[in-house]
XYZ file of C-alpha atoms in Angstrom:
757
model
C 211.523 209.027 259.948
C 214.876 209.539 258.300
C 216.760 206.262 257.681
C 216.833 202.808 259.302
C 219.669 200.339 260.059
C 219.637 196.839 261.626
C 222.684 195.185 263.260
C 223.524 191.775 264.773
C 224.867 191.365 268.300
C 227.178 188.583 269.462
C 228.318 187.933 273.013
C 231.149 185.488 273.816
C 231.162 184.160 277.381
C 233.926 181.804 278.513
C 235.374 181.466 281.969
C 236.091 185.088 281.243
C 232.848 186.748 280.209
C 233.027 188.632 276.884
C 230.204 190.653 275.335
C 230.314 191.483 271.612
C 227.942 193.578 269.577
C 228.268 193.261 265.785
C 226.449 195.529 263.370
C 225.867 194.236 259.816
C 224.935 196.348 257.248
C 260.488 166.908 185.117
C 264.333 166.614 183.648
C 267.119 168.294 181.590
C 270.754 167.195 181.743
C 270.548 166.883 185.493
C 268.154 165.823 188.201
C 267.756 167.106 191.725
C 269.737 165.168 194.284
C 269.969 165.145 198.030
C 272.641 167.312 199.537
C 276.064 165.749 199.949
C 276.770 166.162 203.650
C 280.094 164.350 203.691
C 282.440 166.747 201.908
C 283.492 170.361 202.321
C 281.608 171.927 205.218
C 278.539 169.719 205.823
C 277.450 171.565 208.975
C 277.265 174.831 207.063
C 275.425 173.146 204.210
C 272.887 171.787 206.687
C 272.388 175.317 208.028
C 271.886 176.647 204.510
C 269.250 174.023 203.712
C 267.444 174.564 207.020
C 267.219 178.327 206.510
C 266.726 178.417 202.736
C 263.681 180.374 201.522
C 261.138 178.873 199.182
C 262.198 179.101 195.551
C 261.429 177.886 192.061
C 261.436 174.377 190.722
C 264.419 174.413 188.354
C 264.515 170.663 187.610
C 263.282 171.059 184.064
C 264.837 171.921 180.685
C 264.763 175.697 181.191
C 268.161 175.490 182.929
C 271.208 173.485 181.884
C 274.360 172.763 183.842
C 277.558 173.955 182.198
C 279.539 171.417 180.168
C 283.347 171.589 180.382
C 286.067 168.932 180.480
C 289.702 168.318 181.370
C 292.178 167.412 178.633
C 293.092 164.205 180.408
C 289.435 163.244 180.892
C 287.670 164.341 177.696
C 284.395 162.562 178.484
C 284.099 163.685 182.104
C 282.166 166.890 182.774
C 284.038 168.481 185.667
C 281.230 170.932 186.442
C 280.752 170.725 190.232
C 277.291 172.324 190.141
C 274.315 170.276 191.276
C 270.633 170.975 191.935
C 269.591 169.726 195.350
C 266.337 169.625 197.302
C 265.628 172.190 199.957
C 264.048 169.419 202.014
C 262.376 166.060 201.536
C 258.775 167.326 201.647
C 256.741 165.985 198.732
C 255.018 169.327 198.223
C 258.199 171.401 198.201
C 259.732 171.598 194.730
C 262.299 174.263 195.581
C 265.535 173.547 193.755
C 268.773 174.869 195.268
C 271.682 175.285 192.870
C 274.838 174.178 194.646
C 277.596 175.809 192.575
C 280.499 174.622 194.749
C 280.861 172.774 198.048
C 284.508 171.634 198.230
C 288.104 172.546 197.353
C 289.311 173.131 193.749
C 285.922 173.188 192.106
C 284.350 175.005 189.188
C 280.595 175.272 188.674
C 278.215 176.836 186.173
C 274.521 176.840 185.284
C 273.019 178.510 182.205
C 269.615 179.480 180.958
C 268.459 177.232 178.139
C 267.670 179.506 175.224
C 266.102 176.573 173.344
C 263.511 176.339 176.146
C 262.685 180.072 176.086
C 264.886 180.948 179.071
C 266.880 184.048 178.193
C 267.116 187.779 178.713
C 264.885 189.328 176.056
C 266.843 192.498 175.259
C 263.830 193.964 173.456
C 261.805 194.072 176.697
C 262.265 195.118 180.297
C 263.241 192.070 182.359
C 263.420 191.396 186.103
C 264.798 188.379 187.909
C 265.485 187.716 191.564
C 267.322 185.110 193.576
C 268.828 184.301 196.970
C 272.612 183.887 197.313
C 274.528 181.985 200.000
C 278.321 182.189 200.305
C 278.983 179.837 203.213
C 281.372 180.574 206.063
C 285.026 180.119 207.032
C 285.601 176.484 207.983
C 288.026 177.739 210.615
C 286.457 180.685 212.407
C 289.883 181.746 213.637
C 290.919 182.282 209.988
C 288.040 184.335 208.533
C 289.859 185.027 205.262
C 290.286 181.340 204.443
C 287.255 181.112 202.164
C 286.828 181.303 198.439
C 286.468 182.114 195.835
C 282.876 183.253 195.211
C 280.312 183.436 192.411
C 279.430 185.633 189.443
C 276.167 186.520 187.708
C 276.957 186.376 183.987
C 275.346 187.529 180.749
C 276.967 185.852 177.707
C 276.708 185.037 174.048
C 279.824 182.876 173.961
C 279.956 180.563 170.958
C 280.579 177.673 173.363
C 277.078 178.198 174.798
C 276.751 175.720 177.690
C 280.492 175.095 177.536
C 281.417 178.688 178.295
C 283.915 178.802 181.179
C 287.316 180.319 181.989
C 290.033 178.151 180.375
C 293.833 177.913 180.412
C 295.747 175.587 178.133
C 292.424 174.030 177.141
C 291.566 173.120 180.749
C 288.964 174.830 182.977
C 290.587 177.551 185.098
C 289.764 177.530 188.812
C 290.409 179.986 191.636
C 290.324 183.728 191.103
C 288.645 183.462 187.671
C 285.320 182.562 189.345
C 284.787 180.671 186.088
C 284.239 183.860 184.059
C 287.332 186.142 184.172
C 290.598 185.625 182.308
C 293.142 183.160 183.719
C 296.295 184.882 185.004
C 298.259 181.615 185.046
C 301.260 182.562 182.870
C 303.383 185.018 184.820
C 306.815 184.403 183.259
C 306.112 184.528 179.517
C 307.174 188.000 178.428
C 304.999 187.659 175.316
C 301.808 187.068 177.342
C 299.820 190.257 176.892
C 296.352 191.444 177.898
C 295.102 190.419 174.472
C 296.117 186.858 175.344
C 294.550 186.974 178.794
C 291.063 187.965 177.627
C 290.914 184.943 175.331
C 290.836 182.721 178.418
C 287.631 184.333 179.741
C 284.000 183.788 178.787
C 283.578 185.639 175.520
C 281.013 188.279 174.635
C 280.032 188.525 178.274
C 279.379 190.832 181.217
C 279.695 189.750 184.859
C 278.765 190.897 188.358
C 281.161 189.163 190.725
C 280.752 188.381 194.433
C 284.379 187.799 195.341
C 284.904 186.198 198.746
C 288.707 185.934 198.566
C 291.022 188.883 197.937
C 293.743 187.744 195.498
C 296.233 190.504 196.269
C 299.720 188.939 196.044
C 302.097 191.026 193.919
C 305.622 190.198 195.128
C 308.089 188.379 192.883
C 308.146 185.277 195.068
C 304.368 185.110 195.537
C 303.420 185.234 191.864
C 303.194 181.524 191.081
C 301.123 180.993 187.957
C 297.990 180.152 189.912
C 296.123 183.457 189.670
C 296.855 185.456 192.803
C 296.790 189.136 191.848
C 293.467 190.265 190.339
C 292.545 192.075 193.577
C 295.829 193.932 194.069
C 295.158 196.801 196.452
C 292.117 195.128 198.009
C 292.213 193.262 201.279
C 288.644 192.096 201.719
C 285.570 190.580 200.136
C 283.918 192.751 197.500
C 281.550 193.113 194.557
C 282.742 194.021 191.062
C 281.200 194.371 187.586
C 282.842 194.528 184.166
C 283.353 192.861 180.780
C 285.541 189.722 181.257
C 286.727 189.737 177.639
C 287.771 193.384 177.284
C 291.405 194.467 177.595
C 290.330 197.537 179.599
C 289.216 195.213 182.392
C 292.828 194.214 183.185
C 296.123 196.011 183.778
C 299.444 194.232 183.071
C 301.991 194.878 185.841
C 305.792 194.151 185.680
C 307.783 192.796 188.656
C 311.518 193.079 187.931
C 314.130 191.426 190.183
C 317.393 192.493 188.469
C 317.803 189.594 186.050
C 314.565 187.652 186.201
C 311.275 189.303 185.356
C 307.648 188.397 186.043
C 304.333 190.029 185.337
C 300.806 189.769 186.716
C 297.410 191.197 185.887
C 295.311 193.309 188.240
C 291.625 193.838 187.506
C 289.504 196.935 187.030
C 286.500 196.050 189.172
C 284.100 198.556 187.638
C 283.702 199.559 183.993
C 283.446 203.267 183.226
C 279.696 203.209 182.671
C 279.009 201.485 185.995
C 277.685 203.578 188.885
C 277.303 202.578 192.510
C 273.891 203.940 193.510
C 273.706 202.625 197.085
C 276.296 201.593 199.634
C 279.281 203.741 198.662
C 282.225 201.404 198.235
C 281.740 197.755 197.278
C 284.831 196.797 199.299
C 285.094 195.595 202.907
C 282.033 193.373 202.666
C 281.189 190.297 204.726
C 279.685 187.897 202.215
C 280.594 184.630 203.959
C 278.324 185.111 206.989
C 276.314 181.870 206.635
C 273.222 183.915 205.709
C 271.004 184.057 202.644
C 271.166 187.351 200.718
C 268.510 188.450 198.249
C 269.374 190.063 194.915
C 267.113 191.651 192.297
C 268.491 192.152 188.774
C 266.755 194.347 186.207
C 267.345 195.054 182.526
C 265.766 198.189 181.062
C 265.605 197.672 177.338
C 265.246 201.239 176.038
C 268.429 202.433 177.791
C 270.197 199.022 177.854
C 270.676 199.512 181.611
C 271.564 196.559 183.807
C 271.016 197.232 187.526
C 270.982 195.191 190.685
C 269.941 195.576 194.333
C 271.819 193.389 196.821
C 270.409 192.497 200.232
C 267.057 194.109 199.415
C 264.760 191.658 201.191
C 264.535 189.977 204.583
C 264.347 186.213 204.796
C 260.652 186.432 205.721
C 260.004 188.054 202.337
C 259.632 191.654 203.489
C 261.445 194.228 201.429
C 264.085 196.567 202.828
C 266.406 199.232 201.492
C 269.210 197.476 199.595
C 272.602 197.337 201.271
C 274.346 197.686 197.910
C 273.047 198.742 194.499
C 274.620 199.618 191.171
C 273.781 200.062 187.511
C 275.570 200.220 184.179
C 274.627 200.978 180.595
C 275.596 197.913 178.603
C 277.267 198.060 175.204
C 274.866 195.741 173.428
C 277.199 195.508 170.416
C 279.658 193.735 172.687
C 277.409 190.665 172.807
C 277.192 190.432 168.989
C 273.591 189.262 169.064
C 272.958 190.221 165.446
C 269.242 189.931 164.731
C 268.622 187.931 167.902
C 267.108 189.410 171.056
C 268.112 186.416 173.209
C 270.942 186.804 175.702
C 271.997 183.803 177.776
C 272.399 184.316 181.536
C 273.513 182.237 184.489
C 275.972 181.815 187.350
C 279.538 180.601 187.625
C 281.607 179.973 190.736
C 284.889 178.473 191.855
C 287.064 177.434 194.775
C 290.792 176.797 195.111
C 292.926 176.071 198.165
C 290.019 177.320 200.293
C 286.357 176.441 199.910
C 282.814 177.518 200.692
C 279.251 176.453 200.001
C 278.099 178.609 197.077
C 274.317 178.220 196.742
C 271.494 179.903 194.820
C 267.717 179.801 195.168
C 265.904 181.319 192.190
C 262.807 183.342 193.008
C 261.671 184.848 189.712
C 262.818 184.204 186.153
C 261.352 186.273 183.303
C 261.165 183.342 180.913
C 259.158 181.311 183.419
C 256.648 183.974 184.362
C 256.830 187.722 184.030
C 254.307 189.390 186.266
C 253.734 191.984 188.908
C 251.463 192.790 191.810
C 250.050 195.873 193.456
C 248.502 196.301 196.875
C 246.136 198.944 198.199
C 243.678 199.633 201.006
C 240.296 201.264 200.473
C 238.389 202.927 203.297
C 234.955 201.687 202.326
C 233.207 203.671 205.072
C 234.559 206.989 203.824
C 235.078 205.967 200.175
C 238.742 206.773 199.552
C 241.952 204.855 198.830
C 244.437 205.055 201.682
C 247.853 206.553 200.986
C 250.810 205.881 203.281
C 250.268 207.692 206.574
C 246.563 208.415 206.061
C 244.227 208.432 209.054
C 241.246 206.129 209.668
C 238.772 205.838 212.517
C 237.775 202.992 214.773
C 234.977 201.031 213.130
C 235.885 201.984 209.562
C 235.527 199.155 207.035
C 238.778 198.626 205.120
C 239.247 196.484 202.003
C 242.789 195.168 201.449
C 243.139 194.612 197.679
C 245.925 192.729 195.873
C 246.118 192.767 192.070
C 248.101 189.905 190.500
C 248.974 190.535 186.840
C 250.430 187.988 184.423
C 252.483 189.698 181.697
C 254.177 186.911 179.741
C 256.177 183.716 180.082
C 256.837 180.222 178.859
C 254.757 178.890 181.753
C 251.475 179.645 183.411
C 251.604 181.174 186.867
C 250.172 178.089 188.485
C 249.186 176.849 191.944
C 249.576 180.303 193.484
C 249.573 180.337 197.282
C 248.592 183.784 198.492
C 249.813 184.509 202.033
C 248.593 187.918 203.196
C 249.432 189.347 206.598
C 246.856 191.695 208.091
C 247.480 194.155 210.917
C 246.377 193.008 214.354
C 244.419 196.265 214.563
C 241.812 195.037 212.056
C 239.394 192.097 212.076
C 239.021 189.945 208.941
C 235.458 189.053 207.962
C 235.585 187.535 204.469
C 237.368 187.697 201.138
C 237.116 186.870 197.477
C 239.151 186.398 194.306
C 237.898 187.864 191.035
C 239.514 186.761 187.769
C 239.836 189.141 184.798
C 237.415 191.603 186.452
C 234.604 189.173 185.686
C 231.956 189.449 188.417
C 230.754 185.998 187.438
C 234.191 184.460 187.932
C 234.634 184.714 191.702
C 235.878 182.369 194.402
C 235.277 182.978 198.084
C 237.922 183.117 200.818
C 236.343 181.648 203.965
C 236.963 182.826 207.507
C 238.591 179.451 208.239
C 241.616 180.491 206.134
C 242.392 183.307 208.591
C 244.650 182.527 211.559
C 247.108 184.618 213.560
C 246.493 187.763 211.480
C 247.270 185.898 208.254
C 245.071 184.809 205.350
C 246.402 181.900 203.286
C 244.476 181.019 200.151
C 245.371 178.707 197.275
C 244.085 180.271 194.064
C 241.953 177.783 192.169
C 242.837 179.179 188.745
C 246.187 179.663 187.013
C 247.149 183.009 185.499
C 248.191 182.918 181.852
C 247.875 184.710 178.525
C 244.142 183.969 178.572
C 243.553 184.600 182.280
C 245.856 187.503 183.056
C 244.488 189.028 186.235
C 243.403 188.002 189.712
C 242.083 190.546 192.201
C 242.072 189.458 195.849
C 239.931 191.514 198.232
C 239.966 191.026 202.018
C 237.153 192.713 203.963
C 238.139 194.003 207.416
C 237.002 196.420 210.134
C 239.242 198.669 212.243
C 239.365 197.485 215.867
C 238.917 199.718 218.908
C 242.128 201.211 220.289
C 242.636 203.324 223.391
C 245.027 205.831 221.805
C 246.074 207.039 218.389
C 247.811 204.036 216.827
C 250.277 203.804 213.951
C 249.734 200.654 211.890
C 252.745 199.463 209.899
C 252.932 198.122 206.377
C 251.366 194.698 205.930
C 253.174 192.177 203.753
C 251.887 189.657 201.274
C 253.594 186.850 199.368
C 252.328 185.149 196.209
C 254.325 181.998 195.555
C 254.330 179.102 193.157
C 256.938 176.740 191.770
C 257.598 179.065 188.809
C 257.210 182.603 190.212
C 257.441 184.211 193.644
C 256.738 187.851 194.391
C 256.095 189.957 197.486
C 254.114 193.123 197.970
C 252.988 195.388 200.787
C 249.924 197.404 201.696
C 250.593 200.939 203.010
C 250.840 201.996 206.625
C 248.096 204.117 208.187
C 247.084 205.729 211.477
C 244.023 204.908 213.572
C 242.591 208.016 215.232
C 240.876 207.874 218.606
C 238.129 210.438 219.177
C 239.142 212.366 216.110
C 236.209 214.668 216.967
C 237.064 216.037 220.401
C 235.138 217.867 223.110
C 235.894 219.891 226.245
C 233.409 221.362 228.765
C 233.281 223.950 231.524
C 232.514 222.884 234.178
C 233.851 219.326 234.019
C 234.034 216.476 236.494
C 232.055 217.092 239.711
C 230.390 220.288 240.995
C 229.157 220.493 244.626
C 226.369 222.698 245.965
C 225.649 222.825 249.718
C 221.922 223.031 249.214
C 219.281 223.710 246.615
C 219.325 227.335 247.713
C 222.918 227.582 246.471
C 222.019 226.305 242.978
C 221.627 229.220 240.510
C 218.392 229.713 238.595
C 220.167 228.224 235.558
C 223.445 226.271 235.628
C 225.548 227.319 232.588
C 227.568 224.663 230.713
C 229.873 225.773 227.898
C 232.420 223.964 225.775
C 234.269 223.534 222.489
C 234.471 220.837 219.809
C 237.344 220.372 217.344
C 238.936 217.855 214.978
C 242.257 216.270 215.895
C 243.527 215.987 212.316
C 241.851 218.972 210.650
C 242.856 222.494 211.599
C 239.411 224.089 211.117
C 235.810 223.194 211.900
C 232.471 224.606 210.734
C 230.122 225.091 213.727
C 227.110 224.813 211.397
C 227.923 221.101 211.027
C 228.111 220.379 214.780
C 225.329 219.371 217.181
C 225.600 218.659 220.906
C 223.372 215.926 222.315
C 222.696 216.092 226.078
C 220.579 214.338 228.699
C 220.006 215.394 232.325
C 219.242 212.797 234.998
C 218.363 210.191 232.376
C 215.774 212.375 230.679
C 215.107 212.707 226.979
C 217.968 213.763 224.696
C 218.195 217.464 223.870
C 219.991 218.803 220.777
C 221.961 222.048 220.888
C 223.705 223.639 217.899
C 227.257 224.927 218.049
C 227.752 228.627 217.327
C 230.313 230.956 215.833
C 232.208 231.074 212.554
C 234.625 228.623 210.930
C 237.743 228.367 213.054
C 239.875 226.070 215.143
C 236.957 225.118 217.459
C 233.169 225.112 217.455
C 231.832 226.706 220.703
C 228.553 225.668 222.295
C 226.549 226.490 225.403
C 223.572 225.008 227.195
C 221.918 225.509 230.594
C 220.152 223.476 233.276
C 217.118 224.954 234.992
C 217.199 224.694 238.799
C 213.671 223.242 238.777
C 215.149 220.057 237.264
C 217.753 219.699 240.008
C 217.136 217.588 243.095
C 218.958 217.093 246.358
C 221.753 214.537 245.977
C 223.564 213.517 242.784
C 222.498 214.941 239.416
C 224.075 213.703 236.158
C 224.497 215.512 232.846
C 225.781 213.469 229.866
C 226.644 215.038 226.517
C 228.571 214.416 223.317
C 229.209 216.192 220.020
C 228.413 214.919 216.540
C 229.142 216.235 213.048
C 226.970 215.962 209.959
C 228.783 212.779 208.819
C 227.865 210.936 212.011
C 231.328 211.191 213.624
C 230.954 211.542 217.397
C 233.067 212.715 220.263
C 233.429 210.634 223.365
C 230.603 211.008 225.877
C 231.264 213.455 228.714
C 229.657 213.134 232.173
C 229.331 216.052 234.619
C 228.109 215.401 238.204
C 226.217 218.038 240.230
C 225.991 217.136 243.927
C 223.380 219.090 245.892
C 223.228 218.989 249.682
C 219.883 218.691 251.603
C 219.435 215.013 252.375
C 219.650 213.188 255.705
C 221.254 209.750 255.752
C 223.562 207.359 257.540
C 227.189 207.471 256.611
C 229.677 204.849 257.799
C 228.328 202.513 260.507
C 230.875 200.110 262.015
C 230.151 196.559 260.905
C 231.567 195.034 264.103
C 231.723 196.603 267.597
C 232.704 195.109 270.939
C 232.445 195.557 274.709
C 235.387 195.152 277.013
C 236.146 191.701 278.457
C 234.459 190.786 281.750
C 235.755 188.285 284.356
C 232.528 186.590 285.286
C 229.711 189.011 285.916
C 227.539 190.391 288.707
C 224.167 192.002 288.979
C 224.190 195.682 288.008
C 227.638 195.581 286.367
C 228.059 198.101 283.471
C 230.373 196.907 280.665
C 231.947 199.658 278.560
C 232.740 199.662 274.844
C 235.945 198.694 273.079
C 237.324 201.153 270.472
C 235.941 200.985 266.916
C 232.386 202.236 267.237
C 231.214 204.531 264.398
C 227.707 205.790 263.638
C 227.861 208.591 261.058
C 224.966 210.863 260.132
C 225.261 212.968 256.957
C 223.085 216.068 256.835
C 223.005 218.090 253.635
C 220.078 220.280 254.624
C 220.132 223.961 255.492
C 221.131 225.467 258.837
C 219.030 224.938 262.015
C 217.677 221.658 260.709
C 217.912 218.828 263.282
C 217.735 215.068 263.639
C 217.423 212.381 266.304
C 219.081 208.956 266.404
C 217.018 206.117 267.899
C 218.108 202.581 268.797
C 216.454 199.264 269.702
C 218.280 196.056 270.756
C 217.148 192.421 270.885
C 217.992 189.922 273.608
C 221.384 188.235 273.308
C 221.315 184.453 272.754
C 224.086 181.821 272.998
C 224.740 180.543 269.483
C 225.429 176.975 270.688
C 222.971 176.441 273.528
C 220.362 179.064 272.627
C 220.530 180.194 276.237
C 219.646 183.849 276.814
C 222.131 186.332 278.273
C 221.252 187.576 281.761
C 221.583 191.256 280.910
C 220.678 193.757 278.247
C 221.982 196.522 275.993
C 221.217 199.947 277.487
C 221.807 203.647 276.874
C 223.094 205.939 279.612
C 222.748 209.682 279.036
C 224.905 212.549 280.302
C 222.893 212.668 283.547
C 223.552 208.987 284.287
C 219.997 207.884 283.502
C 220.013 204.312 282.139
C 217.362 203.213 279.654
C 217.106 199.643 278.311
C 216.911 199.486 274.491
C 213.954 197.100 274.576
C 212.016 199.453 272.285
C 212.835 202.492 270.174
C 214.782 204.877 272.376
C 216.116 208.342 271.595
C 219.862 208.211 272.186
C 221.147 211.414 270.519
C 219.892 214.649 268.895
C 221.713 217.321 266.909
C 220.905 220.640 265.145
C 222.940 222.064 262.207
C 224.613 225.449 262.408
C 225.774 225.678 258.754
C 224.421 225.331 255.224
C 227.340 223.100 254.236
C 226.999 219.321 254.118
C 227.782 218.049 257.615
C 229.011 214.596 258.648
C 228.496 213.826 262.374
C 229.763 210.689 264.204
C 227.473 210.009 267.173
C 229.967 207.593 268.766
C 232.524 210.381 269.011
C 230.065 212.350 271.191
C 229.931 209.622 273.842
C 232.289 209.391 276.786
C 233.625 206.107 278.100
C 230.775 205.817 280.595
C 227.783 207.000 278.572
C 226.193 206.149 275.281
C 225.371 202.541 274.372
C 226.611 200.144 277.071
C 225.978 196.597 278.333
C 224.315 196.026 281.740
C 224.571 192.583 283.362
C 221.862 191.327 285.725
C 223.721 188.287 287.095
C 226.255 185.571 286.272
C 226.164 183.844 282.866
C 227.250 180.528 281.493
C 230.276 180.558 279.171
C 229.255 180.868 275.526
C 228.880 183.053 272.481
C 225.830 185.301 272.486
C 224.487 187.300 269.593
C 221.642 189.636 268.840
C 220.665 192.701 266.829
C 220.651 196.461 267.309
C 218.514 198.601 265.015
C 219.246 202.276 264.341
C 216.638 204.763 263.202
C 217.316 208.321 262.023
C 214.455 210.759 262.618
C 214.195 214.038 260.653
C 213.449 216.128 263.739
C 214.745 216.903 267.199
C 213.220 215.159 270.215
C 210.551 217.099 272.062
C 210.021 219.344 268.996
């Protein structure tokens, strides 16, 4: 026997007879207040508060608001600056310095040298902050804003009272609270030497000027300071000494008899250099966005530098939009034996206004510290540099070193927020203090959500506990192609110091050890006789990121038809690829599908992907496609002896992969057909009629077709296609039947021989 199939038969008989066969297979001189949302531009102020980044708590004695008064109101401090809350959350101590928020205001805040807040000129110092310059109240008049803010270093004898003055009153408008007051335009005896006396003395300033004071005509010069920016038409940054004559240029406007003068300003001292951004003109400062600034003082060269717009609001660093540096003349500050230089911000408005706001992020007197971030490939024991390659499954340790250098405060209540790439899985972490293996706290898996680990350090960093090392243990996830993984950012924040860092980018390799074979895919042989004595299989193995490979380090592991694994060594000399060859003996091959699986592996355990090669060998005898549902034509009633022919759709395939002259016979047997509802039996039977018209009932196994091959190739033969309309399997009725649905079974049997042989 060859192969056997069983099918169900259904016959539907209504008034029209139908036969169917179917097969189935804390406080200083101010306290924090809530924002005043009734004056100036309250909608813009609300936007600033809603988008403000986290910053330092400045409601303690380390900062003091400026102290300056009007002649007519000697006891009334007219400083408009206030410290307001970012929001009303009890746990958020961020203080926002509101320098100005309305028309005709002057504001200032200064570091409190008596509380150890100063620039120590004997040491390198870094400070950072966020600046907000508001927006035009009338969007149709974008230039109607002003006047801006200035970052100021000063050793003015007035200390907290340092401010631009004119006739013993604070000077608003274009002075920004730090420059000289150009308010006397008609006095012919008013010289540059007089102007500089109205500025903050012994000072240096970086201005962020949001209103171009560029009026120079006789009629426009009005004693209110309108000409410092002559030649400029837009918002800009400038930096210079407010109390040096070289900062200003006296200009004469002569109208025949009368004569006026004004002062224009040199916006950059000779030692200042713009390092990024080209010109500092044509800027858009009043865009209702927060802008980050980092200021550094390098003590050995006396260099003051700043980077503007060097961080995104989410804390990630970026290339600064503007940057500049200058070598300061330290003698200008007249510090004497002191190393303490006061610093702070001033700002002003005039006929136009804006919300000038500052959030402090790091202050050297609070905490001076730094961080570093790195990734170690633990599996391969190396520290990852930017752009290095790793493999799927490698264990990576993300390490963050927090170092306390100095400060008047401890670096306390540090919240570490560390983003991890989505391409790694976090397992656990720990914090080690001062490299003491006995001083460790664990970071549980519960602190990891959405690719971010947030951990509150349990210990403060200080002069006696200077270092915390955070280690996050991860494993590289599977990827389906080589994947570039970007930098991952971390933020370490407290109420007295905030700093960001980043771990380097890297690349995940897929199948970094590669393999190719010849042959590949599927190979077909018509019969065993066509299979060679040995089937040769050759191939090459190479690295995707290394240009050479040593064949002595490469093994090929193979298995044929699920048998034991065989190891084959690669051959050849060091080169771009490592060749290999193996063979399959024909004695191990059988008729049908044969499977060879193989992969390469180097001496470190790195593997290629597994390759599968299929060898199909003809020689078997089997059924192919057999129609799951076949039908006879409809019959209107029925009569004795009536032959009912088939409807289209019959298919009975036989697949013969044996050699030529081999034959087979198809047999069939059918059951009686029974009404599914009444269980009544059909009056008739399934029969076979041959080419000579001889009809044979299929009550028992009956030969219905035979065939002999004439080729060694695999042959697929459809028996139904060999029948005509009036021969083959048919239905013979022996009388009339009741309406109903009749069903039964037909069984097929494939015999590995030809009848009568």
